């Protein structure tokens, strides 16, 4: 069946909007070239989308202005304001952006472990409200939220977990009550980090890869054939529970101690560094992720510093080799099951280790599996969760706004 004129217009409009999302501002001539549509059809859709407030003239191309043909059209950035949250065990970070992802405001707040549920929720929600006010956002259209723990794939809700503070679950409900017109999207933090690394970071050229999250705790995110895989219960990538040699016991259904977490979590990394006489230093942050990244970064600097003493360099070499050995255990298990071809060492620790740590893990991995696997360091580090939350919020908002031009 041939599409009706209205259906054809809707298809053409969505095609043009998708190109503007992916490519950025384009001229009418560029839209014609990329869509394959006729000049009159492109002219009509540009006029239609501009009249609907979805696109606008954002500049002109070329060194000299040449009138209408040089106009650059882009998505109307102020059509909606978005927010992204990174909810950690002891902190919350937020950023507010426009519809094209330009950051308008950022803020964060620590939340101590002894803070009650009510006060913790109030601190987090107030942070979001203040950031929105600073950004001049009267209404947030979509809010992307990254959280540790499992997300029910059917309901999209954070599942109860004994390892997470109670205020995490209360936060989402309170945000929805205080922001009744906003659309909320909740996703596991490691999954968001993987989406960010694929969109803006270390995996931009990969449709299939695994992100190994190395921060306060451990986790993994699986992207196969361009799609994030969550599993039947949302638990794909709970690698902290993976039984591995070298621990004092086995993990349980309620506690990942004894699993991979006991080898590669921040506390374990700091303890391993101490065995080699490496200290995070007096200036290290107090939270686990930052402290773990600090000792790894210090070791990498010592190895690469030509002026470092032989003793300190040897200690750093030993520590990085031992850490790579541990990380390769988790990576090898993932590779044996999924054969992703690429493992990204994510989080604060993965970024701090850089190519030095990634190279050591890759060399160890080659001795443990016949499957060729590239190991890359994170580009975005701990900031990947916020970036991933923003990417998902932007995509969801644009999908909604672009459905009916």
Coordinates of N, CA, C and O in Angstrom, one line a residue, residues 221-360:
X221 N 28.4 -3.9 31.9 CA 27.3 -3.6 31.0 C 27.6 -4.3 29.6 O 28.7 -4.3 29.2
X222 N 26.6 -4.9 29.0 CA 26.7 -5.6 27.8 C 26.0 -5.0 26.7 O 24.8 -4.7 26.7
X223 N 26.7 -4.6 25.6 CA 26.1 -4.1 24.4 C 26.4 -5.1 23.3 O 27.6 -5.3 22.9
X224 N 25.4 -5.7 22.7 CA 25.5 -6.6 21.6 C 24.7 -6.1 20.4 O 23.6 -5.8 20.5
X225 N 25.4 -6.1 19.3 CA 24.8 -5.6 18.0 C 24.1 -4.3 18.2 O 23.0 -4.1 17.6
X226 N 24.7 -3.4 18.9 CA 24.2 -2.1 19.1 C 23.1 -1.9 20.1 O 22.6 -0.8 20.3
X227 N 22.7 -3.0 20.8 CA 21.7 -2.9 21.8 C 22.2 -3.3 23.2 O 22.9 -4.2 23.4
X228 N 21.7 -2.5 24.2 CA 22.0 -2.8 25.5 C 21.2 -4.0 26.0 O 20.0 -4.0 25.8
X229 N 21.9 -5.0 26.6 CA 21.2 -6.2 27.0 C 21.1 -6.2 28.6 O 22.1 -6.1 29.3
X230 N 19.8 -6.3 29.1 CA 19.6 -6.2 30.5 C 19.3 -7.5 31.2 O 19.5 -7.6 32.4
X231 N 18.9 -8.5 30.4 CA 18.6 -9.8 31.0 C 17.2 -9.9 31.5 O 16.4 -9.0 31.5
X232 N 16.8 -11.2 31.8 CA 15.4 -11.4 32.2 C 15.0 -10.7 33.4 O 13.8 -10.3 33.5
X233 N 15.8 -10.5 34.4 CA 15.5 -9.7 35.6 C 16.2 -8.4 35.7 O 16.1 -7.8 36.8
X234 N 16.9 -8.0 34.7 CA 17.6 -6.7 34.8 C 19.0 -6.9 35.4 O 19.7 -5.9 35.7
X235 N 19.4 -8.1 35.6 CA 20.7 -8.4 36.3 C 21.9 -8.7 35.4 O 22.9 -9.1 36.0
X236 N 21.8 -8.5 34.1 CA 23.0 -8.7 33.3 C 24.1 -7.8 33.7 O 23.9 -6.6 33.9
X237 N 25.3 -8.4 34.0 CA 26.4 -7.6 34.4 C 26.7 -7.5 35.8 O 27.6 -6.8 36.3
X238 N 25.9 -8.3 36.7 CA 26.2 -8.2 38.1 C 27.5 -9.0 38.4 O 27.4 -10.0 39.1
X239 N 28.6 -8.6 37.9 CA 29.8 -9.3 37.9 C 30.5 -9.3 39.3 O 31.4 -10.1 39.6
X240 N 30.0 -8.4 40.2 CA 30.5 -8.4 41.5 C 30.3 -9.7 42.2 O 31.0 -10.1 43.1
X241 N 29.2 -10.5 41.8 CA 28.9 -11.8 42.4 C 29.6 -12.9 41.8 O 29.3 -14.1 42.1
X242 N 30.4 -12.7 40.8 CA 31.1 -13.7 40.0 C 32.1 -14.5 40.9 O 33.0 -13.9 41.5
X243 N 31.9 -15.8 41.1 CA 32.9 -16.5 41.9 C 34.2 -16.6 41.2 O 34.3 -16.9 40.0
X244 N 35.3 -16.2 41.9 CA 36.6 -16.2 41.3 C 37.6 -16.7 42.3 O 37.4 -16.7 43.5
X245 N 38.7 -17.3 41.8 CA 39.8 -17.7 42.7 C 40.5 -16.5 43.4 O 40.4 -15.4 42.8
X246 N 41.1 -16.7 44.5 CA 41.8 -15.7 45.2 C 41.1 -14.9 46.2 O 41.6 -14.0 46.8
X247 N 39.8 -15.4 46.5 CA 39.1 -14.7 47.6 C 38.9 -15.7 48.8 O 39.3 -16.9 48.7
X248 N 38.4 -15.2 49.9 CA 38.4 -16.0 51.1 C 37.1 -16.9 51.2 O 37.0 -17.7 52.1
X249 N 36.2 -16.7 50.2 CA 35.0 -17.6 50.2 C 34.2 -17.4 48.9 O 34.8 -17.1 47.9
X250 N 32.9 -17.6 49.0 CA 32.1 -17.5 47.9 C 31.0 -16.4 48.2 O 30.6 -16.3 49.3
X251 N 30.5 -15.8 47.1 CA 29.5 -14.8 47.3 C 28.1 -15.5 47.6 O 28.0 -16.7 47.4
X252 N 27.2 -14.7 48.2 CA 25.9 -15.3 48.5 C 24.8 -14.5 47.7 O 25.2 -13.5 47.1
X253 N 23.6 -14.9 47.8 CA 22.5 -14.2 47.1 C 22.3 -12.8 47.6 O 21.7 -11.9 46.9
X254 N 22.8 -12.5 48.8 CA 22.6 -11.2 49.4 C 23.9 -10.4 49.7 O 23.9 -9.3 50.1
X255 N 25.0 -11.0 49.3 CA 26.3 -10.4 49.6 C 27.4 -10.8 48.6 O 27.6 -12.0 48.4
X256 N 28.0 -9.8 47.9 CA 28.9 -10.1 46.9 C 30.4 -10.3 47.4 O 31.3 -10.6 46.7
X257 N 30.5 -10.2 48.8 CA 31.9 -10.5 49.3 C 32.2 -11.9 49.0 O 31.4 -12.9 49.2
X258 N 33.5 -12.1 48.6 CA 33.9 -13.4 48.1 C 33.8 -13.6 46.6 O 34.4 -14.5 46.1
X259 N 33.1 -12.7 46.0 CA 33.1 -12.7 44.5 C 34.1 -11.7 43.9 O 35.0 -11.3 44.6
X260 N 33.9 -11.4 42.6 CA 34.9 -10.5 41.9 C 35.0 -9.2 42.6 O 36.0 -8.6 42.6
X261 N 33.9 -8.7 43.3 CA 34.0 -7.5 44.0 C 35.1 -7.5 45.0 O 35.7 -6.4 45.3
X262 N 35.4 -8.6 45.6 CA 36.4 -8.7 46.7 C 37.8 -8.6 46.1 O 38.8 -8.3 46.8
X263 N 37.9 -8.7 44.8 CA 39.2 -8.5 44.1 C 39.4 -7.2 43.5 O 40.5 -6.6 43.4
X264 N 38.3 -6.6 43.0 CA 38.4 -5.4 42.1 C 37.6 -4.2 42.6 O 37.6 -3.2 42.0
X265 N 36.9 -4.3 43.7 CA 36.2 -3.1 44.3 C 37.3 -2.2 44.8 O 38.4 -2.5 45.0
X266 N 36.9 -0.9 45.1 CA 37.8 0.1 45.5 C 38.6 -0.3 46.7 O 39.8 -0.1 46.8
X267 N 37.9 -0.8 47.7 CA 38.5 -1.2 49.0 C 39.6 -2.3 48.7 O 40.7 -2.2 49.3
X268 N 39.3 -3.2 47.8 CA 40.3 -4.3 47.5 C 41.5 -3.7 46.8 O 42.6 -4.1 47.0
X269 N 41.2 -2.7 45.9 CA 42.3 -2.1 45.1 C 43.2 -1.3 46.1 O 44.5 -1.4 46.0
X270 N 42.6 -0.6 47.0 CA 43.4 0.2 48.0 C 44.2 -0.7 48.9 O 45.4 -0.5 49.2
X271 N 43.6 -1.8 49.3 CA 44.4 -2.8 50.1 C 45.5 -3.4 49.3 O 46.6 -3.6 49.9
X272 N 45.3 -3.8 48.0 CA 46.4 -4.3 47.2 C 47.5 -3.3 47.0 O 48.7 -3.6 47.1
X273 N 47.2 -2.0 46.8 CA 48.2 -1.0 46.7 C 49.0 -0.9 48.0 O 50.3 -0.7 47.9
X274 N 48.4 -1.0 49.1 CA 49.1 -0.9 50.4 C 50.1 -2.0 50.5 O 51.2 -1.8 51.1
X275 N 49.8 -3.2 50.0 CA 50.8 -4.3 50.0 C 52.1 -4.0 49.3 O 53.1 -4.5 49.6
X276 N 52.0 -3.1 48.3 CA 53.1 -2.7 47.5 C 53.7 -1.3 48.0 O 54.5 -0.7 47.3
X277 N 53.2 -0.8 49.1 CA 53.7 0.5 49.6 C 53.2 1.7 48.9 O 53.8 2.7 48.9
X278 N 52.1 1.6 48.1 CA 51.6 2.7 47.4 C 50.4 3.3 48.1 O 49.4 2.6 48.5
X279 N 50.4 4.6 48.4 CA 49.4 5.3 49.1 C 48.7 6.3 48.2 O 49.3 6.9 47.4
X280 N 47.4 6.5 48.5 CA 46.6 7.5 47.7 C 47.1 8.9 48.0 O 46.9 9.8 47.2
X281 N 47.7 9.2 49.1 CA 48.2 10.5 49.4 C 47.2 11.3 50.2 O 46.0 11.0 50.3
X282 N 47.7 12.3 50.9 CA 46.8 13.1 51.8 C 45.7 13.8 51.1 O 44.7 14.1 51.7
X283 N 45.9 14.1 49.8 CA 44.9 14.9 49.1 C 43.8 14.0 48.4 O 43.0 14.6 47.7
X284 N 43.9 12.7 48.6 CA 42.9 11.8 48.0 C 41.5 12.1 48.5 O 41.3 12.4 49.7
X285 N 40.5 11.9 47.7 CA 39.1 12.1 48.1 C 38.8 10.9 49.1 O 39.4 9.9 49.1
X286 N 37.8 11.2 49.9 CA 37.5 10.2 50.9 C 36.6 9.0 50.4 O 36.5 8.0 51.0
X287 N 35.8 9.3 49.3 CA 35.0 8.2 48.8 C 35.8 7.1 48.1 O 36.9 7.4 47.6
X288 N 35.3 5.9 48.1 CA 36.1 4.8 47.7 C 36.5 4.9 46.2 O 37.7 4.6 45.9
X289 N 35.6 5.3 45.3 CA 35.9 5.3 43.9 C 37.1 6.3 43.7 O 38.0 5.9 42.9
X290 N 37.1 7.4 44.3 CA 38.2 8.4 44.1 C 39.5 7.9 44.7 O 40.6 8.1 44.1
X291 N 39.4 7.3 45.9 CA 40.6 6.8 46.5 C 41.2 5.7 45.7 O 42.5 5.6 45.5
X292 N 40.4 4.8 45.2 CA 40.9 3.7 44.3 C 41.5 4.2 43.1 O 42.6 3.8 42.6
X293 N 40.9 5.2 42.4 CA 41.5 5.8 41.2 C 42.8 6.5 41.6 O 43.7 6.6 40.8
X294 N 42.9 7.1 42.8 CA 44.1 7.8 43.2 C 45.3 6.9 43.2 O 46.4 7.3 42.8
X295 N 45.1 5.7 43.9 CA 46.3 4.8 44.0 C 46.7 4.3 42.6 O 47.8 4.1 42.3
X296 N 45.7 4.0 41.8 CA 46.0 3.5 40.4 C 46.7 4.6 39.6 O 47.7 4.3 38.9
X297 N 46.2 5.8 39.7 CA 46.8 6.9 39.0 C 48.2 7.2 39.5 O 49.1 7.5 38.6
X298 N 48.5 7.1 40.8 CA 49.8 7.3 41.3 C 50.8 6.2 40.8 O 51.9 6.5 40.5
X299 N 50.3 5.0 40.7 CA 51.1 3.9 40.2 C 51.5 4.1 38.7 O 52.6 3.9 38.3
X300 N 50.5 4.5 37.9 CA 50.7 4.8 36.5 C 51.8 5.9 36.3 O 52.7 5.8 35.5
X301 N 51.6 6.9 37.1 CA 52.6 8.1 37.1 C 54.0 7.6 37.4 O 55.0 8.0 36.8
X302 N 54.1 6.8 38.5 CA 55.4 6.3 38.9 C 56.1 5.4 37.8 O 57.3 5.5 37.6
X303 N 55.3 4.6 37.1 CA 55.8 3.8 36.1 C 56.3 4.6 34.9 O 57.4 4.3 34.3
X304 N 55.6 5.7 34.6 CA 55.9 6.5 33.4 C 56.9 7.6 33.7 O 57.4 8.2 32.8
X305 N 57.2 7.8 35.0 CA 58.1 8.9 35.4 C 59.5 8.5 35.3 O 59.9 7.6 36.1
X306 N 60.2 9.0 34.4 CA 61.6 8.7 34.2 C 62.5 9.0 35.4 O 63.5 8.4 35.7
X307 N 62.0 10.0 36.2 CA 62.8 10.4 37.4 C 62.4 9.7 38.6 O 63.0 9.9 39.7
X308 N 61.5 8.7 38.6 CA 61.1 8.0 39.8 C 62.2 7.0 40.2 O 63.0 6.5 39.4
X309 N 62.2 6.8 41.5 CA 63.2 5.9 42.0 C 63.0 4.5 41.6 O 61.9 4.1 41.2
X310 N 64.1 3.7 41.5 CA 63.9 2.3 41.1 C 63.0 1.5 42.0 O 62.1 0.7 41.5
X311 N 63.0 1.8 43.3 CA 62.2 1.1 44.2 C 60.7 1.4 44.0 O 59.9 0.5 44.0
X312 N 60.4 2.7 43.9 CA 59.0 3.1 43.7 C 58.4 2.6 42.4 O 57.3 2.2 42.3
X313 N 59.3 2.7 41.4 CA 58.8 2.2 40.0 C 58.6 0.7 40.0 O 57.6 0.2 39.5
X314 N 59.4 -0.1 40.7 CA 59.3 -1.5 40.8 C 58.0 -1.9 41.6 O 57.3 -2.8 41.2
X315 N 57.7 -1.1 42.6 CA 56.5 -1.3 43.4 C 55.3 -1.1 42.6 O 54.3 -1.8 42.6
X316 N 55.3 0.0 41.8 CA 54.2 0.4 41.0 C 54.0 -0.7 39.9 O 52.8 -1.1 39.6
X317 N 55.1 -1.2 39.3 CA 55.0 -2.2 38.3 C 54.3 -3.5 38.9 O 53.4 -4.1 38.3
X318 N 54.8 -3.9 40.1 CA 54.2 -5.0 40.7 C 52.7 -4.9 41.0 O 51.9 -5.8 40.8
X319 N 52.4 -3.7 41.5 CA 50.9 -3.4 41.8 C 50.1 -3.5 40.6 O 49.0 -4.1 40.6
X320 N 50.5 -2.8 39.5 CA 49.7 -2.8 38.3 C 49.6 -4.2 37.7 O 48.5 -4.6 37.2
X321 N 50.7 -5.0 37.8 CA 50.6 -6.3 37.2 C 49.6 -7.2 38.1 O 48.8 -8.0 37.5
X322 N 49.7 -7.0 39.4 CA 48.8 -7.8 40.2 C 47.3 -7.4 40.0 O 46.4 -8.2 40.0
X323 N 47.1 -6.1 39.9 CA 45.7 -5.6 39.6 C 45.2 -6.1 38.2 O 44.1 -6.5 38.1
X324 N 46.1 -6.0 37.2 CA 45.7 -6.5 35.9 C 45.3 -8.0 36.0 O 44.4 -8.5 35.3
X325 N 46.1 -8.8 36.8 CA 45.8 -10.2 36.9 C 44.4 -10.4 37.5 O 43.6 -11.2 37.0
X326 N 44.0 -9.6 38.5 CA 42.7 -9.6 39.0 C 41.6 -9.3 38.0 O 40.6 -9.9 37.9
X327 N 41.8 -8.2 37.3 CA 40.8 -7.7 36.4 C 40.6 -8.7 35.2 O 39.5 -8.9 34.7
X328 N 41.7 -9.3 34.8 CA 41.7 -10.3 33.7 C 40.8 -11.5 34.1 O 40.2 -12.1 33.2
X329 N 40.7 -11.8 35.4 CA 39.9 -12.9 35.8 C 38.4 -12.6 35.5 O 37.7 -13.5 35.0
X330 N 38.0 -11.4 35.9 CA 36.6 -11.1 35.5 C 36.4 -10.9 34.0 O 35.3 -11.4 33.5
X331 N 37.3 -10.3 33.4 CA 37.2 -10.1 31.9 C 37.1 -11.4 31.2 O 36.4 -11.6 30.2
X332 N 38.0 -12.3 31.6 CA 38.0 -13.6 30.9 C 36.7 -14.4 31.0 O 36.3 -15.0 30.0
X333 N 36.0 -14.3 32.1 CA 34.7 -15.0 32.3 C 33.7 -14.4 31.3 O 32.9 -15.1 30.7
X334 N 33.7 -13.0 31.2 CA 32.8 -12.4 30.3 C 33.1 -12.7 28.9 O 32.2 -13.0 28.1
X335 N 34.4 -12.7 28.5 CA 34.8 -13.0 27.1 C 34.4 -14.4 26.8 O 34.0 -14.7 25.6
X336 N 34.6 -15.4 27.7 CA 34.3 -16.8 27.4 C 32.8 -17.0 27.0 O 32.5 -17.9 26.2
X337 N 32.0 -16.2 27.7 CA 30.5 -16.4 27.4 C 30.0 -15.6 26.3 O 29.2 -16.0 25.4
X338 N 30.5 -14.3 26.1 CA 29.9 -13.4 25.2 C 30.8 -13.1 23.9 O 30.2 -12.7 22.9
X339 N 32.1 -13.3 24.0 CA 33.0 -13.0 22.9 C 32.7 -11.6 22.3 O 32.4 -11.5 21.2
X340 N 32.8 -10.6 23.2 CA 32.5 -9.2 22.7 C 33.5 -8.6 21.8 O 33.2 -7.6 21.1
X341 N 34.7 -9.1 21.8 CA 35.8 -8.5 21.0 C 36.4 -7.3 21.6 O 37.5 -6.8 21.1
X342 N 35.7 -6.6 22.5 CA 36.3 -5.4 23.1 C 35.7 -5.3 24.6 O 34.6 -5.5 24.8
X343 N 36.6 -5.0 25.5 CA 36.3 -4.8 26.9 C 36.8 -3.4 27.2 O 38.0 -3.0 27.0
X344 N 35.9 -2.5 27.7 CA 36.3 -1.2 28.2 C 36.4 -1.2 29.7 O 35.5 -1.6 30.4
X345 N 37.5 -0.7 30.2 CA 37.7 -0.6 31.6 C 37.2 0.8 32.0 O 37.8 1.8 31.8
X346 N 36.0 0.7 32.6 CA 35.2 2.0 32.9 C 35.4 2.4 34.3 O 36.1 1.9 35.1
X347 N 34.6 3.5 34.6 CA 34.6 4.1 36.0 C 35.9 4.9 36.2 O 36.8 5.0 35.4
X348 N 35.9 5.4 37.5 CA 37.1 6.2 37.9 C 38.4 5.4 37.8 O 39.4 6.0 37.3
X349 N 38.4 4.2 38.2 CA 39.6 3.4 38.2 C 40.1 3.1 36.8 O 41.3 3.2 36.5
X350 N 39.1 2.7 35.9 CA 39.5 2.4 34.5 C 40.1 3.6 33.8 O 41.1 3.5 33.1
X351 N 39.5 4.8 34.1 CA 40.1 6.0 33.5 C 41.5 6.3 34.0 O 42.4 6.7 33.3
X352 N 41.6 6.2 35.3 CA 42.9 6.5 36.0 C 44.0 5.5 35.5 O 45.2 5.9 35.3
X353 N 43.6 4.3 35.3 CA 44.6 3.3 34.8 C 45.1 3.6 33.4 O 46.2 3.3 33.0
X354 N 44.2 4.1 32.5 CA 44.5 4.5 31.2 C 45.1 3.4 30.4 O 44.9 2.2 30.7
X355 N 45.8 3.7 29.3 CA 46.4 2.7 28.4 C 47.4 1.8 29.1 O 47.5 0.6 28.8
X356 N 48.0 2.3 30.2 CA 49.0 1.5 30.9 C 48.3 0.2 31.5 O 48.8 -0.9 31.4
X357 N 47.2 0.4 32.3 CA 46.5 -0.7 32.9 C 45.8 -1.5 31.9 O 45.8 -2.8 31.9
X358 N 45.2 -0.9 30.9 CA 44.5 -1.6 29.9 C 45.4 -2.6 29.1 O 45.0 -3.7 28.8
X359 N 46.6 -2.1 28.8 CA 47.6 -2.9 28.1 C 48.0 -4.1 28.9 O 48.1 -5.2 28.3
X360 N 48.1 -4.0 30.2 CA 48.5 -5.1 31.0 C 47.4 -6.1 31.1 O 47.6 -7.3 31.1

